[in-house]
Amino acid sequence: MKKVFTFAIALLSMFATTKAATGVFNVTVPSPTYQCWVVGNFNGWNQLAMTQCTMVDATHYTVTLDEANFTDKTVTLATLQYKYCSGNGDWAYVEKDAAGAELAANRTFTASP
């Protein structure tokens, strides 16, 4: 009986799935901004792996990131750091401050209530 129980638990664990957390990212951009991308530690800060955001209107973009799709599996929404880029997902178009300098600090994810 113990072997059957152990086998059943092992079989069930093969089919058990855990739902990865997802985070919704919303950004306000200056007009005109024609594209918006997000890059961060979830994808190794890789320019070629940037995720394109969806345009909501002329000054807002959104994207949903799923932990299950993170390149770096050690990153969670709680440890996520990121920046936005415009253009074609190019570091030359990383977000800047009002003086035109690249932001020193990375953004971190905060879940909406």
mmCIF file of C-alpha atoms in Angstrom:
data_model
loop_
_atom_site.group_PDB
_atom_site.id
_atom_site.type_symbol
_atom_site.label_atom_id
_atom_site.label_comp_id
_atom_site.label_asym_id
_atom_site.label_seq_id
_atom_site.Cartn_x
_atom_site.Cartn_y
_atom_site.Cartn_z
ATOM 1 C CA MET A 1 0.000 0.000 0.000
ATOM 2 C CA LYS A 2 2.848 2.382 0.827
ATOM 3 C CA LYS A 3 4.369 1.818 -2.637
ATOM 4 C CA VAL A 4 1.042 2.590 -4.333
ATOM 5 C CA PHE A 5 0.672 5.783 -2.302
ATOM 6 C CA THR A 6 4.248 6.861 -3.118
ATOM 7 C CA PHE A 7 3.681 6.100 -6.802
ATOM 8 C CA ALA A 8 0.420 8.087 -6.806
ATOM 9 C CA ILE A 9 2.087 11.102 -5.204
ATOM 10 C CA ALA A 10 4.962 10.916 -7.676
ATOM 11 C CA LEU A 11 2.528 10.653 -10.583
ATOM 12 C CA LEU A 12 0.479 13.615 -9.360
ATOM 13 C CA SER A 13 3.568 15.743 -8.863
ATOM 14 C CA MET A 14 4.470 15.198 -12.519
ATOM 15 C CA PHE A 15 1.219 16.862 -13.548
ATOM 16 C CA ALA A 16 1.125 19.553 -10.889
ATOM 17 C CA THR A 17 1.847 22.979 -12.250
ATOM 18 C CA THR A 18 2.651 26.142 -10.465
ATOM 19 C CA LYS A 19 1.315 29.362 -11.846
ATOM 20 C CA ALA A 20 4.075 31.865 -12.365
ATOM 21 C CA ALA A 21 3.403 35.395 -11.252
ATOM 22 C CA THR A 22 2.727 38.079 -13.824
ATOM 23 C CA GLY A 23 3.294 41.785 -13.564
ATOM 24 C CA VAL A 24 1.613 44.557 -15.519
ATOM 25 C CA PHE A 25 3.882 47.456 -16.424
ATOM 26 C CA ASN A 26 2.412 50.809 -17.438
ATOM 27 C CA VAL A 27 4.498 53.744 -18.577
ATOM 28 C CA THR A 28 3.733 57.314 -19.574
ATOM 29 C CA VAL A 29 5.910 58.582 -22.409
ATOM 30 C CA PRO A 30 6.341 61.923 -24.159
ATOM 31 C CA SER A 31 4.503 62.396 -27.428
ATOM 32 C CA PRO A 32 5.488 61.412 -30.040
ATOM 33 C CA THR A 33 6.894 58.061 -28.928
ATOM 34 C CA TYR A 34 6.347 55.404 -31.574
ATOM 35 C CA GLN A 35 7.690 52.344 -29.751
ATOM 36 C CA CYS A 36 8.432 51.380 -26.168
ATOM 37 C CA TRP A 37 10.465 48.409 -24.953
ATOM 38 C CA VAL A 38 11.377 47.037 -21.513
ATOM 39 C CA VAL A 39 14.718 45.444 -20.602
ATOM 40 C CA GLY A 40 16.071 44.318 -17.250
ATOM 41 C CA ASN A 41 17.660 41.684 -15.110
ATOM 42 C CA PHE A 42 14.851 39.292 -16.106
ATOM 43 C CA ASN A 43 16.438 39.022 -19.566
ATOM 44 C CA GLY A 44 20.058 39.647 -18.614
ATOM 45 C CA TRP A 45 19.865 43.317 -19.703
ATOM 46 C CA ASN A 46 20.123 41.950 -23.241
ATOM 47 C CA GLN A 47 19.247 44.503 -25.925
ATOM 48 C CA LEU A 48 18.363 41.675 -28.320
ATOM 49 C CA ALA A 49 15.889 40.227 -25.816
ATOM 50 C CA MET A 50 13.951 43.416 -25.040
ATOM 51 C CA THR A 51 10.182 43.030 -24.738
ATOM 52 C CA GLN A 52 8.032 45.383 -26.781
ATOM 53 C CA CYS A 53 5.202 47.188 -24.999
ATOM 54 C CA THR A 54 1.745 47.731 -26.480
ATOM 55 C CA MET A 55 0.599 51.263 -27.229
ATOM 56 C CA VAL A 56 -2.502 52.236 -25.242
ATOM 57 C CA ASP A 57 -2.681 55.800 -26.562
ATOM 58 C CA ALA A 58 -0.282 58.531 -27.705
ATOM 59 C CA THR A 59 1.395 58.792 -24.284
ATOM 60 C CA HIS A 60 0.870 55.400 -22.620
ATOM 61 C CA TYR A 61 2.260 51.908 -23.161
ATOM 62 C CA THR A 62 1.702 48.664 -21.278
ATOM 63 C CA VAL A 63 3.176 45.177 -21.145
ATOM 64 C CA THR A 64 2.583 42.098 -18.990
ATOM 65 C CA LEU A 65 5.641 40.077 -18.013
ATOM 66 C CA ASP A 66 5.338 36.497 -16.814
ATOM 67 C CA GLU A 67 8.006 35.102 -14.482
ATOM 68 C CA ALA A 68 7.785 31.804 -16.382
ATOM 69 C CA ASN A 69 9.229 33.554 -19.449
ATOM 70 C CA PHE A 70 12.136 35.247 -17.678
ATOM 71 C CA THR A 71 15.498 34.305 -19.201
ATOM 72 C CA ASP A 72 17.124 34.537 -15.775
ATOM 73 C CA LYS A 73 15.152 32.046 -13.681
ATOM 74 C CA THR A 74 16.575 33.448 -10.431
ATOM 75 C CA VAL A 75 14.699 36.742 -10.975
ATOM 76 C CA THR A 76 11.181 37.151 -9.600
ATOM 77 C CA LEU A 77 8.859 40.134 -9.681
ATOM 78 C CA ALA A 78 10.095 40.947 -6.172
ATOM 79 C CA THR A 79 13.715 41.216 -7.395
ATOM 80 C CA LEU A 80 13.015 42.577 -10.870
ATOM 81 C CA GLN A 81 14.927 45.637 -12.064
ATOM 82 C CA TYR A 82 14.271 47.249 -15.428
ATOM 83 C CA LYS A 83 14.375 50.301 -17.692
ATOM 84 C CA TYR A 84 12.351 51.456 -20.662
ATOM 85 C CA CYS A 85 13.727 52.197 -24.131
ATOM 86 C CA SER A 86 12.094 53.751 -27.168
ATOM 87 C CA GLY A 87 13.183 53.489 -30.773
ATOM 88 C CA ASN A 88 13.737 49.950 -31.967
ATOM 89 C CA GLY A 89 14.621 48.601 -28.548
ATOM 90 C CA ASP A 90 18.053 50.201 -28.701
ATOM 91 C CA TRP A 91 20.178 51.255 -25.698
ATOM 92 C CA ALA A 92 20.724 54.584 -27.477
ATOM 93 C CA TYR A 93 17.081 55.320 -26.627
ATOM 94 C CA VAL A 94 17.074 54.302 -22.963
ATOM 95 C CA GLU A 95 14.947 56.551 -20.764
ATOM 96 C CA LYS A 96 16.592 59.759 -19.661
ATOM 97 C CA ASP A 97 15.977 62.441 -17.039
ATOM 98 C CA ALA A 98 14.893 66.011 -17.819
ATOM 99 C CA ALA A 99 18.538 67.025 -18.392
ATOM 100 C CA GLY A 100 19.044 64.249 -20.957
ATOM 101 C CA ALA A 101 21.214 61.998 -18.775
ATOM 102 C CA GLU A 102 20.536 58.279 -18.428
ATOM 103 C CA LEU A 103 18.727 57.453 -15.199
ATOM 104 C CA ALA A 104 21.235 56.197 -12.658
ATOM 105 C CA ALA A 105 18.806 53.982 -10.757
ATOM 106 C CA ASN A 106 16.970 51.050 -12.233
ATOM 107 C CA ARG A 107 13.232 50.800 -11.838
ATOM 108 C CA THR A 108 11.791 48.099 -9.573
ATOM 109 C CA PHE A 109 8.426 46.412 -9.854
ATOM 110 C CA THR A 110 5.635 47.375 -7.483
ATOM 111 C CA ALA A 111 2.364 45.490 -7.806
ATOM 112 C CA SER A 112 -0.777 47.578 -8.252
ATOM 113 C CA PRO A 113 -3.406 47.200 -5.526
#
